Amino acid sequence: MGGRVIGIVHNEPAPQGQAFSEASMDVMAQVEAVEKALEELGHSSVRIFFTRDLGRFIQRMKEEKVEMVFNLCETVNEDGRLSGHPAAVFEVLEIPFSGSPSMALMLTTDKFITKRLLHASAIATPNYTTYNAMEPFHPTGLTFPVMAKPRFEDASIGIDQESIFENEAQLRKRLPELSERFEALLVEEYIEGREFNASLLGYPSPSVLPVAEIDFSDFPESLRSIVGYRAKWDKTSFEYHHTPREFPQDLPQALLIAIKRTALDCFRLFMLKDYGRIDMRVDGQGRIYVLEINGNPCLSPDAGFSAAAEKAGMSYSDMVSRIVHFILQRSGKDGHQTSRASG
């Protein structure tokens, strides 16, 4: 790399034992894996925290002579609403960086805005409404059961079996408590069916990696088929050990094509770059519903995106190498002159 330094910029995780610290600490697994891959690829790198102290961050970037950034920021000081702000700083400073631009990250962090854009673009998503303790709540038009989840969190924070409500009375009873904990909430219809994750990689044009499915076949009737917080982070839970990720080889061709087309439509609509993951449900009639748009999804070696890349024949280092190449393409440092563009 001719002496260039890649800054691995990441949020400072919550202390162990704090609420949802398991999800927060996972960023360090990503940092360590990316750092090791960059070393294997012959790149120099340095870890740098991103916090609200922008002066300190910028000073550190100058001291380390960072010329490009591998962006692993998931929050800023544990505030998910600020997840797009690090990218905005890189854009202002004109520092080439990996992943999606600030606008894409801010849009996809807000589940309500995500829903509005999907609906406006005729991309199916479960019917929904929002809840704010300061305003009257009218779940008119929703078909129960429904799920209530934080409007601005990811990593399944605030989502578990207790987040699903069979009727309006149950929902109204819990909403004030959930709102006190997470502030704004999204309430959406629960879609019974199969769950698929479509990961995408590429710049300027993305490709869909092998499509994964979550296997809920071991769930008893008493549990709804969801990947909640326990399924992702609580190694002692039933859900954690009974939601394996599979790559089905026998999907009907028409369904596979529709899943890939939906994933590409979402990637482009939300202006994602380099890599992303779209989570979907397919109901008993074969209708596809988009659940989540994940810009800059988790890159831990055991995460869904890395698994899809491996299924496509890439090692972890291969995956990281491609993402670094995308940064170099945009910065014009791969030997090809390009226009100077953020992200």
Short mmCIF file of C-alpha atoms in Angstrom, two decimals:
data_model
loop_
_atom_site.label_atom_id
_atom_site.label_comp_id
_atom_site.label_asym_id
_atom_site.label_seq_id
_atom_site.Cartn_x
_atom_site.Cartn_y
_atom_site.Cartn_z
CA MET A 1 0.00 0.00 0.00
CA GLY A 2 2.98 2.25 -0.19
CA GLY A 3 2.85 3.21 3.48
CA ARG A 4 -0.82 4.18 3.58
CA VAL A 5 -2.58 3.51 6.87
CA ILE A 6 -6.13 2.18 7.08
CA GLY A 7 -7.98 3.42 10.13
CA ILE A 8 -10.28 0.78 11.61
CA VAL A 9 -12.79 3.20 13.10
CA HIS A 10 -15.31 1.79 15.54
CA ASN A 11 -17.61 2.75 18.38
CA GLU A 12 -16.56 2.26 21.98
CA PRO A 13 -18.60 -0.72 23.24
CA ALA A 14 -20.70 -0.68 26.39
CA PRO A 15 -19.07 -2.15 29.52
CA GLN A 16 -19.74 -5.81 30.20
CA GLY A 17 -22.83 -6.26 32.33
CA GLN A 18 -24.60 -3.17 31.00
CA ALA A 19 -27.92 -3.74 29.22
CA PHE A 20 -27.39 -5.28 25.76
CA SER A 21 -23.62 -5.27 26.23
CA GLU A 22 -23.35 -8.60 24.37
CA ALA A 23 -24.47 -6.94 21.15
CA SER A 24 -22.35 -3.88 21.80
CA MET A 25 -19.17 -5.84 22.53
CA ASP A 26 -19.46 -7.71 19.23
CA VAL A 27 -17.92 -4.75 17.43
CA MET A 28 -14.57 -5.74 18.93
CA ALA A 29 -14.82 -9.18 17.33
CA GLN A 30 -15.28 -7.38 14.01
CA VAL A 31 -12.33 -5.08 14.69
CA GLU A 32 -10.04 -7.99 15.52
CA ALA A 33 -11.10 -10.00 12.47
CA VAL A 34 -10.72 -7.09 10.04
CA GLU A 35 -7.38 -6.12 11.59
CA LYS A 36 -6.06 -9.66 11.17
CA ALA A 37 -7.29 -9.81 7.57
CA LEU A 38 -5.68 -6.48 6.70
CA GLU A 39 -2.39 -7.69 8.15
CA GLU A 40 -2.60 -10.87 6.06
CA LEU A 41 -3.24 -8.71 3.01
CA GLY A 42 -0.17 -6.57 3.69
CA HIS A 43 -2.00 -3.42 4.80
CA SER A 44 -1.04 -1.26 7.77
CA SER A 45 -3.92 -0.44 10.09
CA VAL A 46 -4.68 1.29 13.35
CA ARG A 47 -7.71 1.09 15.65
CA ILE A 48 -9.43 4.38 16.45
CA PHE A 49 -12.50 4.92 18.66
CA PHE A 50 -15.22 7.24 17.38
CA THR A 51 -16.99 9.14 20.17
CA ARG A 52 -18.74 12.47 20.59
CA ASP A 53 -15.31 14.02 21.13
CA LEU A 54 -14.71 14.90 17.48
CA GLY A 55 -11.67 17.03 18.21
CA ARG A 56 -9.90 14.13 19.81
CA PHE A 57 -10.91 11.79 16.97
CA ILE A 58 -9.66 14.12 14.23
CA GLN A 59 -6.42 14.71 16.09
CA ARG A 60 -5.84 10.96 16.36
CA MET A 61 -6.52 10.52 12.64
CA LYS A 62 -3.89 13.18 11.87
CA GLU A 63 -1.35 11.68 14.27
CA GLU A 64 -1.72 8.23 12.72
CA LYS A 65 -1.67 9.67 9.16
CA VAL A 66 -4.84 7.76 8.26
CA GLU A 67 -5.67 8.07 4.56
CA MET A 68 -8.65 5.73 4.37
CA VAL A 69 -11.13 4.20 6.80
CA PHE A 70 -12.68 0.81 7.38
CA ASN A 71 -15.91 1.95 9.02
CA LEU A 72 -17.14 -0.39 11.77
CA CYS A 73 -19.11 2.22 13.75
CA GLU A 74 -22.50 0.88 14.86
CA THR A 75 -23.41 3.64 17.31
CA VAL A 76 -21.90 6.77 18.82
CA ASN A 77 -21.72 6.54 22.60
CA GLU A 78 -24.35 3.76 22.44
CA ASP A 79 -26.85 6.00 20.61
CA GLY A 80 -28.03 4.10 17.53
CA ARG A 81 -29.64 7.23 16.11
CA LEU A 82 -26.12 8.55 15.46
CA SER A 83 -24.90 5.49 13.54
CA GLY A 84 -24.61 7.47 10.31
CA HIS A 85 -22.70 10.39 11.82
CA PRO A 86 -19.20 8.86 11.63
CA ALA A 87 -19.68 8.42 7.88
CA ALA A 88 -20.83 12.05 7.67
CA VAL A 89 -17.57 13.14 9.34
CA PHE A 90 -15.53 11.09 6.86
CA GLU A 91 -17.48 12.72 4.03
CA VAL A 92 -16.82 16.23 5.36
CA LEU A 93 -13.12 15.44 5.80
CA GLU A 94 -13.02 13.82 2.32
CA ILE A 95 -11.53 10.62 3.71
CA PRO A 96 -12.37 7.51 1.62
CA PHE A 97 -14.20 4.90 3.69
CA SER A 98 -15.86 1.52 3.46
CA GLY A 99 -19.54 0.82 3.33
CA SER A 100 -22.60 2.96 2.95
CA PRO A 101 -22.73 6.77 3.01
CA SER A 102 -24.16 8.69 5.93
CA MET A 103 -27.55 9.26 4.32
CA ALA A 104 -28.08 5.54 3.72
CA LEU A 105 -27.10 4.66 7.28
CA MET A 106 -29.37 7.31 8.80
CA LEU A 107 -32.33 6.23 6.68
CA THR A 108 -31.96 2.53 7.47
CA THR A 109 -31.42 3.14 11.19
CA ASP A 110 -34.90 4.70 11.40
CA LYS A 111 -37.35 1.81 11.03
CA PHE A 112 -40.28 4.19 10.45
CA ILE A 113 -38.58 6.04 7.58
CA THR A 114 -37.47 2.67 6.17
CA LYS A 115 -41.10 1.55 6.14
CA ARG A 116 -42.28 4.75 4.48
CA LEU A 117 -39.74 4.45 1.70
CA LEU A 118 -40.50 0.78 1.12
CA HIS A 119 -44.21 1.49 0.96
CA ALA A 120 -43.74 4.45 -1.39
CA SER A 121 -41.64 2.25 -3.69
CA ALA A 122 -44.24 -0.57 -3.76
CA ILE A 123 -41.90 -2.98 -1.94
CA ALA A 124 -43.99 -5.10 0.40
CA THR A 125 -43.35 -4.77 4.13
CA PRO A 126 -45.58 -5.69 7.09
CA ASN A 127 -48.30 -3.14 7.91
CA TYR A 128 -47.22 -0.86 10.71
CA THR A 129 -47.78 2.14 12.91
CA THR A 130 -45.69 4.00 15.46
CA TYR A 131 -46.03 4.64 19.17
CA ASN A 132 -44.90 7.70 21.06
CA ALA A 133 -45.99 8.15 24.66
CA MET A 134 -46.74 11.83 23.97
CA GLU A 135 -49.36 11.09 21.28
CA PRO A 136 -52.61 9.10 21.08
CA PHE A 137 -52.15 5.54 19.83
CA HIS A 138 -54.53 4.10 17.23
CA PRO A 139 -53.61 0.63 15.87
CA THR A 140 -56.41 0.93 13.31
CA GLY A 141 -55.96 -1.34 10.34
CA LEU A 142 -53.39 -3.64 11.95
CA THR A 143 -54.08 -7.36 12.00
CA PHE A 144 -52.94 -9.12 15.17
CA PRO A 145 -50.59 -10.59 16.23
CA VAL A 146 -48.19 -7.65 16.05
CA MET A 147 -44.63 -6.99 17.15
CA ALA A 148 -43.46 -3.88 19.00
CA LYS A 149 -39.80 -2.97 18.58
CA PRO A 150 -37.54 0.04 19.13
CA ARG A 151 -37.60 2.45 16.23
CA PHE A 152 -33.85 3.19 16.29
CA GLU A 153 -32.10 -0.01 17.50
CA ASP A 154 -30.51 -2.87 15.59
CA ALA A 155 -28.97 -6.26 16.48
CA SER A 156 -32.45 -7.38 17.69
CA ILE A 157 -32.14 -5.12 20.74
CA GLY A 158 -35.54 -4.89 22.40
CA ILE A 159 -36.96 -7.80 20.39
CA ASP A 160 -37.94 -11.16 21.86
CA GLN A 161 -40.93 -13.40 22.36
CA GLU A 162 -42.32 -10.82 24.81
CA SER A 163 -42.38 -8.29 21.96
CA ILE A 164 -45.25 -10.09 20.19
CA PHE A 165 -48.85 -9.34 21.16
CA GLU A 166 -51.93 -11.36 20.31
CA ASN A 167 -54.47 -8.58 20.81
CA GLU A 168 -54.81 -4.85 21.37
CA ALA A 169 -55.37 -5.15 25.13
CA GLN A 170 -52.05 -6.95 25.62
CA LEU A 171 -50.29 -4.40 23.42
CA ARG A 172 -51.69 -1.33 25.18
CA LYS A 173 -50.73 -2.76 28.56
CA ARG A 174 -47.03 -3.07 27.63
CA LEU A 175 -46.50 -0.06 25.37
CA PRO A 176 -45.84 2.52 28.14
CA GLU A 177 -43.19 0.28 29.69
CA LEU A 178 -41.50 -0.37 26.34
CA SER A 179 -41.64 3.31 25.44
CA GLU A 180 -40.06 4.30 28.74
CA ARG A 181 -37.18 1.96 27.96
CA PHE A 182 -36.72 2.58 24.23
CA GLU A 183 -38.63 5.83 23.58
CA ALA A 184 -40.10 5.69 20.04
CA LEU A 185 -41.49 2.32 18.95
CA LEU A 186 -42.53 0.70 15.70
CA VAL A 187 -45.53 -1.64 15.85
CA GLU A 188 -45.86 -3.96 12.86
CA GLU A 189 -47.87 -7.02 11.91
CA TYR A 190 -46.19 -10.34 12.61
CA ILE A 191 -45.81 -12.35 9.40
CA GLU A 192 -45.89 -16.11 9.86
CA GLY A 193 -43.59 -17.83 7.39
CA ARG A 194 -40.01 -18.52 6.34
CA GLU A 195 -37.22 -16.03 7.06
CA PHE A 196 -34.49 -15.29 4.53
CA ASN A 197 -31.37 -13.13 4.64
CA ALA A 198 -30.02 -11.83 1.33
CA SER A 199 -26.49 -10.45 1.56
CA LEU A 200 -25.08 -8.26 -1.20
CA LEU A 201 -21.49 -7.36 -2.07
CA GLY A 202 -20.04 -5.20 -4.81
CA TYR A 203 -19.19 -1.73 -6.07
CA PRO A 204 -20.39 0.03 -8.13
CA SER A 205 -22.90 -2.76 -8.84
CA PRO A 206 -23.73 -5.26 -6.08
CA SER A 207 -24.25 -8.99 -6.50
CA VAL A 208 -26.45 -11.14 -4.28
CA LEU A 209 -24.49 -13.76 -2.35
CA PRO A 210 -26.03 -17.19 -1.60
CA VAL A 211 -29.38 -16.65 0.14
CA ALA A 212 -29.61 -17.90 3.72
CA GLU A 213 -32.66 -19.15 5.62
CA ILE A 214 -33.20 -19.32 9.38
CA ASP A 215 -34.39 -22.77 10.43
CA PHE A 216 -37.12 -22.57 13.07
CA SER A 217 -38.16 -26.23 12.76
CA ASP A 218 -37.16 -27.04 16.36
CA PHE A 219 -39.30 -24.27 17.84
CA PRO A 220 -42.29 -25.49 19.87
CA GLU A 221 -45.74 -24.08 19.11
CA SER A 222 -45.43 -21.86 22.19
CA LEU A 223 -42.64 -19.83 20.54
CA ARG A 224 -43.04 -17.50 17.59
CA SER A 225 -40.49 -17.92 14.80
CA ILE A 226 -38.32 -14.84 15.28
CA VAL A 227 -34.61 -14.13 15.66
CA GLY A 228 -34.80 -12.07 18.82
CA TYR A 229 -32.07 -10.82 21.12
CA ARG A 230 -31.75 -14.15 22.93
CA ALA A 231 -31.38 -16.00 19.63
CA LYS A 232 -28.50 -13.73 18.61
CA TRP A 233 -26.66 -13.11 21.86
CA ASP A 234 -27.74 -15.33 24.80
CA LYS A 235 -25.69 -18.51 24.54
CA THR A 236 -27.66 -20.07 27.40
CA SER A 237 -31.03 -19.70 25.66
CA PHE A 238 -33.07 -22.24 23.69
CA GLU A 239 -33.42 -19.77 20.83
CA TYR A 240 -29.65 -19.33 20.45
CA HIS A 241 -29.15 -23.04 19.85
CA HIS A 242 -32.22 -23.63 17.68
CA THR A 243 -32.04 -20.92 14.99
CA PRO A 244 -29.37 -22.33 12.68
CA ARG A 245 -28.55 -20.57 9.43
CA GLU A 246 -28.85 -22.69 6.32
CA PHE A 247 -28.29 -22.13 2.60
CA PRO A 248 -31.16 -24.04 0.97
CA GLN A 249 -30.42 -25.59 -2.40
CA ASP A 250 -34.00 -26.51 -3.26
CA LEU A 251 -35.75 -23.13 -3.33
CA PRO A 252 -38.17 -22.76 -6.25
CA GLN A 253 -36.42 -20.78 -8.96
CA ALA A 254 -39.20 -18.19 -9.12
CA LEU A 255 -38.93 -17.54 -5.36
CA LEU A 256 -35.13 -17.28 -5.47
CA ILE A 257 -35.29 -14.81 -8.35
CA ALA A 258 -37.90 -12.73 -6.50
CA ILE A 259 -35.82 -12.67 -3.29
CA LYS A 260 -32.71 -11.54 -5.19
CA ARG A 261 -34.65 -8.91 -7.13
CA THR A 262 -36.17 -7.55 -3.92
CA ALA A 263 -32.74 -7.42 -2.29
CA LEU A 264 -31.25 -5.50 -5.21
CA ASP A 265 -34.20 -3.11 -5.29
CA CYS A 266 -33.72 -2.35 -1.59
CA PHE A 267 -29.95 -1.95 -1.90
CA ARG A 268 -30.41 0.65 -4.64
CA LEU A 269 -33.40 2.40 -3.08
CA PHE A 270 -31.54 3.04 0.19
CA MET A 271 -28.28 3.95 -1.59
CA LEU A 272 -26.23 1.26 0.15
CA LYS A 273 -22.62 0.74 -0.92
CA ASP A 274 -20.11 -2.10 -0.85
CA TYR A 275 -22.12 -4.53 1.27
CA GLY A 276 -25.51 -4.93 2.89
CA ARG A 277 -28.08 -7.46 4.06
CA ILE A 278 -31.83 -7.50 3.50
CA ASP A 279 -34.00 -9.57 5.88
CA MET A 280 -37.31 -10.88 4.54
CA ARG A 281 -40.27 -13.07 5.39
CA VAL A 282 -42.12 -15.24 2.87
CA ASP A 283 -45.67 -16.15 3.91
CA GLY A 284 -47.64 -19.26 3.05
CA GLN A 285 -48.81 -17.72 -0.22
CA GLY A 286 -45.25 -17.00 -1.34
CA ARG A 287 -45.51 -13.24 -0.74
CA ILE A 288 -42.23 -11.55 0.19
CA TYR A 289 -42.17 -8.94 2.98
CA VAL A 290 -39.06 -6.90 3.74
CA LEU A 291 -38.38 -6.75 7.48
CA GLU A 292 -35.06 -4.92 7.79
CA ILE A 293 -32.52 -3.09 5.63
CA ASN A 294 -29.02 -3.50 7.04
CA GLY A 295 -26.41 -1.09 5.76
CA ASN A 296 -22.92 -2.08 6.95
CA PRO A 297 -24.14 -5.34 8.54
CA CYS A 298 -22.07 -7.15 11.15
CA LEU A 299 -18.77 -8.51 9.81
CA SER A 300 -17.95 -10.88 12.67
CA PRO A 301 -16.56 -14.15 11.30
CA ASP A 302 -19.63 -16.04 12.57
CA ALA A 303 -22.18 -13.47 11.35
CA GLY A 304 -24.60 -13.95 8.48
CA PHE A 305 -22.77 -11.76 5.99
CA SER A 306 -19.45 -13.54 6.47
CA ALA A 307 -21.21 -16.90 6.21
CA ALA A 308 -22.78 -15.89 2.89
CA ALA A 309 -19.40 -14.72 1.57
CA GLU A 310 -17.84 -18.03 2.60
CA LYS A 311 -20.66 -19.92 0.90
CA ALA A 312 -19.81 -17.93 -2.25
CA GLY A 313 -16.24 -19.24 -2.06
CA MET A 314 -14.55 -16.33 -0.31
CA SER A 315 -12.31 -16.54 2.71
CA TYR A 316 -12.69 -13.81 5.32
CA SER A 317 -9.54 -12.13 3.97
CA ASP A 318 -10.93 -12.33 0.43
CA MET A 319 -14.07 -10.51 1.60
CA VAL A 320 -12.07 -7.79 3.35
CA SER A 321 -9.80 -7.45 0.32
CA ARG A 322 -12.79 -6.77 -1.91
CA ILE A 323 -14.13 -4.10 0.43
CA VAL A 324 -10.72 -2.40 0.56
CA HIS A 325 -10.60 -2.51 -3.24
CA PHE A 326 -13.97 -0.72 -3.37
CA ILE A 327 -12.54 2.10 -1.23
CA LEU A 328 -9.51 2.35 -3.49
CA GLN A 329 -11.73 2.49 -6.57
CA ARG A 330 -13.65 5.45 -5.19
CA SER A 331 -10.53 7.24 -4.09
CA GLY A 332 -8.77 6.76 -7.42
CA LYS A 333 -5.88 4.99 -5.67
CA ASP A 334 -6.30 1.70 -7.51
CA GLY A 335 -4.55 3.06 -10.57
CA HIS A 336 -7.73 4.38 -12.19
CA GLN A 337 -8.67 8.02 -11.99
CA THR A 338 -12.17 8.58 -10.55
CA SER A 339 -14.20 11.58 -9.56
CA ARG A 340 -13.80 12.52 -5.93
CA ALA A 341 -16.92 11.25 -4.18
CA SER A 342 -17.75 10.55 -0.58
CA GLY A 343 -18.00 7.01 0.73
#
